[in-house]
Amino acid sequence: MGLVWTLIAGFLYAEICVVLLLVLPVASPYKWSRFFKSKFLAMIAQQAHLYFCLIMGVLVLFLLEAIREMRKYSTQEHSSDVHLNTEMQHSMRLFRAQRNFYISGFAIFLVLVIRRLVTLISVQANLLAQSEASLKQAQSASATIRSLMEDRNTEKADEAQEDSTLAEVTKMKERIHELIGELNREKKDKEALKSQAESLNKEYDRLTEEYSKLQKQVNVNAEGGDKADKKAN
């Protein structure tokens, strides 16, 4: 294997290791995302498109070269006069061309796979961060709603207590009005009884005076009759 194809094979093996690291649960998407956004990779990412096109161009050139060699050695006709050593060299060159074709083809394929995996991992990390942020917002919103509901329930309880207090005050006012009315009626009854008692006292005094007058008159009449009887005797 030539030096160039040795480098391409080493690049293929490195791609296989990178794919295994990205696929296996070695690190979380957050850690991969922080690694992708590190300063070193950020400097490389500025020219990532250029590097990608350069690598793909080199690999495609070697792939086309391998295809050309495959077609070259597969279309040659074998004759019975050709020496066995020459035929073995021809078969070995065809095998090398096929090997180089598979190496370059898989290298191109894994470059695309790695690029896609990096993109998906970055998107997954962003989605997880957004989901966590949304979850925190939802939790804070639910806590706010819960506190508002508690405040509203407290306000309703206070309003209910105020309503019950107002109802009790209203009942007490009504009871006070009733008691005032009863007190006024008692006062009126008391005044009526007082006036009636005064009238009875006046009537009693009048009757007493009349009785006294009648008593005096009876006494006078009795004394006059005694004197008349004495004169007649």
PDB file of C-alpha atoms in Angstrom, residues 25-233:
ATOM      1  CA  PRO A  25     -23.293   6.777  25.051  1.00  0.00           C
ATOM      2  CA  VAL A  26     -19.862   8.077  25.957  1.00  0.00           C
ATOM      3  CA  ALA A  27     -21.018  11.645  26.738  1.00  0.00           C
ATOM      4  CA  SER A  28     -24.286  13.513  26.881  1.00  0.00           C
ATOM      5  CA  PRO A  29     -25.397  15.866  24.093  1.00  0.00           C
ATOM      6  CA  TYR A  30     -24.629  18.827  26.389  1.00  0.00           C
ATOM      7  CA  LYS A  31     -20.981  17.801  26.725  1.00  0.00           C
ATOM      8  CA  TRP A  32     -20.641  17.165  22.981  1.00  0.00           C
ATOM      9  CA  SER A  33     -22.246  20.541  22.292  1.00  0.00           C
ATOM     10  CA  ARG A  34     -19.807  22.290  24.659  1.00  0.00           C
ATOM     11  CA  PHE A  35     -16.956  20.384  23.013  1.00  0.00           C
ATOM     12  CA  PHE A  36     -18.111  21.445  19.546  1.00  0.00           C
ATOM     13  CA  LYS A  37     -18.322  25.066  20.752  1.00  0.00           C
ATOM     14  CA  SER A  38     -14.857  25.059  22.336  1.00  0.00           C
ATOM     15  CA  LYS A  39     -12.318  27.661  21.264  1.00  0.00           C
ATOM     16  CA  PHE A  40     -10.202  25.228  19.274  1.00  0.00           C
ATOM     17  CA  LEU A  41     -13.108  23.813  17.317  1.00  0.00           C
ATOM     18  CA  ALA A  42     -14.607  27.292  16.983  1.00  0.00           C
ATOM     19  CA  MET A  43     -11.433  28.388  15.193  1.00  0.00           C
ATOM     20  CA  ILE A  44     -11.666  25.340  12.922  1.00  0.00           C
ATOM     21  CA  ALA A  45     -15.411  25.834  12.403  1.00  0.00           C
ATOM     22  CA  GLN A  46     -14.754  29.197  10.776  1.00  0.00           C
ATOM     23  CA  GLN A  47     -13.119  27.341   7.891  1.00  0.00           C
ATOM     24  CA  ALA A  48     -15.103  24.100   8.332  1.00  0.00           C
ATOM     25  CA  HIS A  49     -16.875  24.421   4.993  1.00  0.00           C
ATOM     26  CA  LEU A  50     -13.567  24.913   3.205  1.00  0.00           C
ATOM     27  CA  TYR A  51     -11.988  21.932   4.960  1.00  0.00           C
ATOM     28  CA  PHE A  52     -15.016  19.776   4.224  1.00  0.00           C
ATOM     29  CA  CYS A  53     -14.960  20.627   0.535  1.00  0.00           C
ATOM     30  CA  LEU A  54     -11.191  20.038   0.390  1.00  0.00           C
ATOM     31  CA  ILE A  55     -11.401  16.607   2.061  1.00  0.00           C
ATOM     32  CA  MET A  56     -14.362  15.582  -0.055  1.00  0.00           C
ATOM     33  CA  GLY A  57     -12.592  16.723  -3.192  1.00  0.00           C
ATOM     34  CA  VAL A  58      -9.437  14.733  -2.390  1.00  0.00           C
ATOM     35  CA  LEU A  59     -11.424  11.616  -1.487  1.00  0.00           C
ATOM     36  CA  VAL A  60     -13.554  11.887  -4.632  1.00  0.00           C
ATOM     37  CA  LEU A  61     -10.398  12.209  -6.759  1.00  0.00           C
ATOM     38  CA  PHE A  62      -8.927   9.069  -5.204  1.00  0.00           C
ATOM     39  CA  LEU A  63     -12.276   7.298  -5.609  1.00  0.00           C
ATOM     40  CA  LEU A  64     -12.336   8.163  -9.300  1.00  0.00           C
ATOM     41  CA  GLU A  65      -8.734   7.004  -9.594  1.00  0.00           C
ATOM     42  CA  ALA A  66      -9.649   3.690  -7.957  1.00  0.00           C
ATOM     43  CA  ILE A  67     -12.618   3.302 -10.314  1.00  0.00           C
ATOM     44  CA  ARG A  68     -10.372   4.026 -13.281  1.00  0.00           C
ATOM     45  CA  GLU A  69      -7.861   1.389 -12.187  1.00  0.00           C
ATOM     46  CA  MET A  70     -10.652  -1.131 -11.576  1.00  0.00           C
ATOM     47  CA  ARG A  71     -11.989  -0.596 -15.059  1.00  0.00           C
ATOM     48  CA  LYS A  72      -8.478  -0.716 -16.481  1.00  0.00           C
ATOM     49  CA  TYR A  73      -7.532  -4.037 -14.922  1.00  0.00           C
ATOM     50  CA  SER A  74     -10.954  -5.637 -15.226  1.00  0.00           C
ATOM     51  CA  THR A  75     -11.242  -5.046 -18.968  1.00  0.00           C
ATOM     52  CA  GLN A  76      -7.861  -6.521 -19.872  1.00  0.00           C
ATOM     53  CA  GLU A  77      -8.150  -9.891 -21.566  1.00  0.00           C
ATOM     54  CA  HIS A  78      -6.175 -12.844 -20.360  1.00  0.00           C
ATOM     55  CA  SER A  79      -4.447 -15.100 -22.881  1.00  0.00           C
ATOM     56  CA  SER A  80      -2.987 -18.509 -22.335  1.00  0.00           C
ATOM     57  CA  ASP A  81       0.423 -17.286 -23.420  1.00  0.00           C
ATOM     58  CA  VAL A  82       0.656 -14.822 -20.527  1.00  0.00           C
ATOM     59  CA  HIS A  83       3.044 -15.920 -17.862  1.00  0.00           C
ATOM     60  CA  LEU A  84       1.588 -16.932 -14.489  1.00  0.00           C
ATOM     61  CA  ASN A  85       3.620 -14.266 -12.674  1.00  0.00           C
ATOM     62  CA  THR A  86       2.192 -11.530 -14.910  1.00  0.00           C
ATOM     63  CA  GLU A  87      -1.343 -12.767 -14.335  1.00  0.00           C
ATOM     64  CA  MET A  88      -0.804 -12.752 -10.569  1.00  0.00           C
ATOM     65  CA  GLN A  89       0.510  -9.190 -10.734  1.00  0.00           C
ATOM     66  CA  HIS A  90      -2.538  -8.198 -12.784  1.00  0.00           C
ATOM     67  CA  SER A  91      -4.898  -9.794 -10.227  1.00  0.00           C
ATOM     68  CA  MET A  92      -3.011  -8.123  -7.364  1.00  0.00           C
ATOM     69  CA  ARG A  93      -3.338  -4.706  -9.025  1.00  0.00           C
ATOM     70  CA  LEU A  94      -7.060  -5.292  -9.562  1.00  0.00           C
ATOM     71  CA  PHE A  95      -7.435  -6.283  -5.916  1.00  0.00           C
ATOM     72  CA  ARG A  96      -5.570  -3.134  -4.825  1.00  0.00           C
ATOM     73  CA  ALA A  97      -7.807  -1.001  -7.044  1.00  0.00           C
ATOM     74  CA  GLN A  98     -10.917  -2.596  -5.532  1.00  0.00           C
ATOM     75  CA  ARG A  99      -9.471  -2.135  -2.010  1.00  0.00           C
ATOM     76  CA  ASN A 100      -8.720   1.501  -2.725  1.00  0.00           C
ATOM     77  CA  PHE A 101     -12.239   1.939  -4.088  1.00  0.00           C
ATOM     78  CA  TYR A 102     -13.804   0.611  -0.896  1.00  0.00           C
ATOM     79  CA  ILE A 103     -11.433   2.608   1.329  1.00  0.00           C
ATOM     80  CA  SER A 104     -12.157   5.897  -0.458  1.00  0.00           C
ATOM     81  CA  GLY A 105     -15.880   5.138  -0.756  1.00  0.00           C
ATOM     82  CA  PHE A 106     -16.259   4.344   2.945  1.00  0.00           C
ATOM     83  CA  ALA A 107     -14.142   7.377   3.848  1.00  0.00           C
ATOM     84  CA  ILE A 108     -16.486   9.643   1.840  1.00  0.00           C
ATOM     85  CA  PHE A 109     -19.524   7.981   3.395  1.00  0.00           C
ATOM     86  CA  LEU A 110     -18.196   8.362   6.955  1.00  0.00           C
ATOM     87  CA  VAL A 111     -17.338  12.027   6.357  1.00  0.00           C
ATOM     88  CA  LEU A 112     -21.012  12.628   5.509  1.00  0.00           C
ATOM     89  CA  VAL A 113     -22.111  10.517   8.481  1.00  0.00           C
ATOM     90  CA  ILE A 114     -19.873  12.416  10.912  1.00  0.00           C
ATOM     91  CA  ARG A 115     -21.079  15.774   9.628  1.00  0.00           C
ATOM     92  CA  ARG A 116     -24.694  14.659   9.990  1.00  0.00           C
ATOM     93  CA  LEU A 117     -24.099  13.249  13.485  1.00  0.00           C
ATOM     94  CA  VAL A 118     -22.467  16.478  14.650  1.00  0.00           C
ATOM     95  CA  THR A 119     -25.427  18.472  13.307  1.00  0.00           C
ATOM     96  CA  LEU A 120     -27.965  16.159  14.945  1.00  0.00           C
ATOM     97  CA  ILE A 121     -26.153  16.175  18.289  1.00  0.00           C
ATOM     98  CA  SER A 122     -25.980  19.971  18.262  1.00  0.00           C
ATOM     99  CA  VAL A 123     -29.685  20.197  17.383  1.00  0.00           C
ATOM    100  CA  GLN A 124     -30.505  17.669  20.114  1.00  0.00           C
ATOM    101  CA  ALA A 125     -28.532  19.677  22.681  1.00  0.00           C
ATOM    102  CA  ASN A 126     -30.368  22.863  21.653  1.00  0.00           C
ATOM    103  CA  LEU A 127     -33.740  21.102  21.826  1.00  0.00           C
ATOM    104  CA  LEU A 128     -32.937  19.708  25.264  1.00  0.00           C
ATOM    105  CA  ALA A 129     -31.895  23.169  26.458  1.00  0.00           C
ATOM    106  CA  GLN A 130     -35.091  24.667  25.028  1.00  0.00           C
ATOM    107  CA  SER A 131     -37.198  21.907  26.597  1.00  0.00           C
ATOM    108  CA  GLU A 132     -35.566  22.491  29.983  1.00  0.00           C
ATOM    109  CA  ALA A 133     -36.107  26.238  29.639  1.00  0.00           C
ATOM    110  CA  SER A 134     -39.737  25.643  28.637  1.00  0.00           C
ATOM    111  CA  LEU A 135     -40.151  23.236  31.552  1.00  0.00           C
ATOM    112  CA  LYS A 136     -38.746  25.815  33.962  1.00  0.00           C
ATOM    113  CA  GLN A 137     -41.036  28.481  32.487  1.00  0.00           C
ATOM    114  CA  ALA A 138     -44.003  26.126  32.801  1.00  0.00           C
ATOM    115  CA  GLN A 139     -43.084  25.334  36.397  1.00  0.00           C
ATOM    116  CA  SER A 140     -42.702  29.037  37.245  1.00  0.00           C
ATOM    117  CA  ALA A 141     -45.992  29.781  35.456  1.00  0.00           C
ATOM    118  CA  SER A 142     -47.753  26.973  37.340  1.00  0.00           C
ATOM    119  CA  ALA A 143     -46.280  28.244  40.620  1.00  0.00           C
ATOM    120  CA  THR A 144     -47.484  31.761  39.776  1.00  0.00           C
ATOM    121  CA  ILE A 145     -50.941  30.458  38.865  1.00  0.00           C
ATOM    122  CA  ARG A 146     -51.013  28.401  42.067  1.00  0.00           C
ATOM    123  CA  SER A 147     -50.086  31.448  44.150  1.00  0.00           C
ATOM    124  CA  LEU A 148     -52.707  33.537  42.319  1.00  0.00           C
ATOM    125  CA  MET A 149     -55.313  30.840  42.954  1.00  0.00           C
ATOM    126  CA  GLU A 150     -54.338  30.746  46.622  1.00  0.00           C
ATOM    127  CA  ASP A 151     -54.564  34.543  46.796  1.00  0.00           C
ATOM    128  CA  ARG A 152     -57.922  34.401  45.050  1.00  0.00           C
ATOM    129  CA  ASN A 153     -59.148  31.729  47.450  1.00  0.00           C
ATOM    130  CA  THR A 154     -57.900  33.847  50.341  1.00  0.00           C
ATOM    131  CA  GLU A 155     -59.699  36.867  48.911  1.00  0.00           C
ATOM    132  CA  LYS A 156     -62.848  34.786  48.475  1.00  0.00           C
ATOM    133  CA  ALA A 157     -62.543  33.574  52.069  1.00  0.00           C
ATOM    134  CA  ASP A 158     -62.050  37.167  53.241  1.00  0.00           C
ATOM    135  CA  GLU A 159     -65.019  38.273  51.150  1.00  0.00           C
ATOM    136  CA  ALA A 160     -67.111  35.432  52.550  1.00  0.00           C
ATOM    137  CA  GLN A 161     -66.023  36.367  56.077  1.00  0.00           C
ATOM    138  CA  GLU A 162     -66.838  40.010  55.365  1.00  0.00           C
ATOM    139  CA  ASP A 163     -70.230  38.989  53.962  1.00  0.00           C
ATOM    140  CA  SER A 164     -70.940  36.885  57.041  1.00  0.00           C
ATOM    141  CA  THR A 165     -69.807  39.773  59.259  1.00  0.00           C
ATOM    142  CA  LEU A 166     -72.014  42.190  57.340  1.00  0.00           C
ATOM    143  CA  ALA A 167     -74.914  39.744  57.635  1.00  0.00           C
ATOM    144  CA  GLU A 168     -74.352  39.488  61.383  1.00  0.00           C
ATOM    145  CA  VAL A 169     -74.117  43.276  61.651  1.00  0.00           C
ATOM    146  CA  THR A 170     -77.331  43.597  59.637  1.00  0.00           C
ATOM    147  CA  LYS A 171     -79.059  41.090  61.927  1.00  0.00           C
ATOM    148  CA  MET A 172     -77.769  42.938  64.971  1.00  0.00           C
ATOM    149  CA  LYS A 173     -79.034  46.244  63.544  1.00  0.00           C
ATOM    150  CA  GLU A 174     -82.420  44.691  62.870  1.00  0.00           C
ATOM    151  CA  ARG A 175     -82.467  43.284  66.402  1.00  0.00           C
ATOM    152  CA  ILE A 176     -81.515  46.709  67.772  1.00  0.00           C
ATOM    153  CA  HIS A 177     -84.363  48.305  65.793  1.00  0.00           C
ATOM    154  CA  GLU A 178     -86.735  45.674  67.154  1.00  0.00           C
ATOM    155  CA  LEU A 179     -85.529  46.283  70.714  1.00  0.00           C
ATOM    156  CA  ILE A 180     -85.837  50.054  70.224  1.00  0.00           C
ATOM    157  CA  GLY A 181     -89.377  49.540  68.944  1.00  0.00           C
ATOM    158  CA  GLU A 182     -90.221  47.357  71.916  1.00  0.00           C
ATOM    159  CA  LEU A 183     -88.660  49.911  74.247  1.00  0.00           C
ATOM    160  CA  ASN A 184     -90.715  52.681  72.665  1.00  0.00           C
ATOM    161  CA  ARG A 185     -93.861  50.577  73.066  1.00  0.00           C
ATOM    162  CA  GLU A 186     -92.978  49.889  76.693  1.00  0.00           C
ATOM    163  CA  LYS A 187     -92.427  53.611  77.224  1.00  0.00           C
ATOM    164  CA  LYS A 188     -95.785  54.378  75.653  1.00  0.00           C
ATOM    165  CA  ASP A 189     -97.467  51.674  77.752  1.00  0.00           C
ATOM    166  CA  LYS A 190     -95.715  53.010  80.849  1.00  0.00           C
ATOM    167  CA  GLU A 191     -96.837  56.547  80.063  1.00  0.00           C
ATOM    168  CA  ALA A 192    -100.376  55.296  79.438  1.00  0.00           C
ATOM    169  CA  LEU A 193    -100.371  53.419  82.753  1.00  0.00           C
ATOM    170  CA  LYS A 194     -98.895  56.476  84.454  1.00  0.00           C
ATOM    171  CA  SER A 195    -101.591  58.735  83.002  1.00  0.00           C
ATOM    172  CA  GLN A 196    -104.232  56.159  83.912  1.00  0.00           C
ATOM    173  CA  ALA A 197    -102.878  55.959  87.445  1.00  0.00           C
ATOM    174  CA  GLU A 198    -102.901  59.745  87.713  1.00  0.00           C
ATOM    175  CA  SER A 199    -106.489  59.839  86.502  1.00  0.00           C
ATOM    176  CA  LEU A 200    -107.379  57.134  89.030  1.00  0.00           C
ATOM    177  CA  ASN A 201    -105.677  59.104  91.787  1.00  0.00           C
ATOM    178  CA  LYS A 202    -107.577  62.201  90.780  1.00  0.00           C
ATOM    179  CA  GLU A 203    -110.809  60.238  90.696  1.00  0.00           C
ATOM    180  CA  TYR A 204    -109.981  58.735  94.098  1.00  0.00           C
ATOM    181  CA  ASP A 205    -109.271  62.173  95.500  1.00  0.00           C
ATOM    182  CA  ARG A 206    -112.514  63.477  94.054  1.00  0.00           C
ATOM    183  CA  LEU A 207    -114.489  60.572  95.471  1.00  0.00           C
ATOM    184  CA  THR A 208    -112.737  61.012  98.776  1.00  0.00           C
ATOM    185  CA  GLU A 209    -113.714  64.679  98.861  1.00  0.00           C
ATOM    186  CA  GLU A 210    -117.287  63.859  97.933  1.00  0.00           C
ATOM    187  CA  TYR A 211    -117.353  61.200 100.609  1.00  0.00           C
ATOM    188  CA  SER A 212    -116.040  63.690 103.112  1.00  0.00           C
ATOM    189  CA  LYS A 213    -118.684  66.179 102.077  1.00  0.00           C
ATOM    190  CA  LEU A 214    -121.389  63.567 102.308  1.00  0.00           C
ATOM    191  CA  GLN A 215    -120.074  62.486 105.683  1.00  0.00           C
ATOM    192  CA  LYS A 216    -120.122  66.035 106.955  1.00  0.00           C
ATOM    193  CA  GLN A 217    -123.612  66.544 105.560  1.00  0.00           C
ATOM    194  CA  VAL A 218    -124.801  63.368 107.228  1.00  0.00           C
ATOM    195  CA  ASN A 219    -123.254  64.479 110.521  1.00  0.00           C
ATOM    196  CA  VAL A 220    -124.898  67.891 110.219  1.00  0.00           C
ATOM    197  CA  ASN A 221    -128.256  66.335 109.472  1.00  0.00           C
ATOM    198  CA  ALA A 222    -127.856  64.003 112.392  1.00  0.00           C
ATOM    199  CA  GLU A 223    -127.032  66.837 114.771  1.00  0.00           C
ATOM    200  CA  GLY A 224    -130.051  68.831 113.473  1.00  0.00           C
ATOM    201  CA  GLY A 225    -132.373  65.894 114.127  1.00  0.00           C
ATOM    202  CA  ASP A 226    -131.105  65.495 117.667  1.00  0.00           C
ATOM    203  CA  LYS A 227    -131.700  69.137 118.416  1.00  0.00           C
ATOM    204  CA  ALA A 228    -135.209  68.899 116.958  1.00  0.00           C
ATOM    205  CA  ASP A 229    -135.969  65.909 119.124  1.00  0.00           C
ATOM    206  CA  LYS A 230    -134.688  67.683 122.205  1.00  0.00           C
ATOM    207  CA  LYS A 231    -136.919  70.699 121.507  1.00  0.00           C
ATOM    208  CA  ALA A 232    -139.904  68.512 120.969  1.00  0.00           C
ATOM    209  CA  ASN A 233    -139.409  66.851 124.289  1.00  0.00           C
TER     210      ASN A 233
END
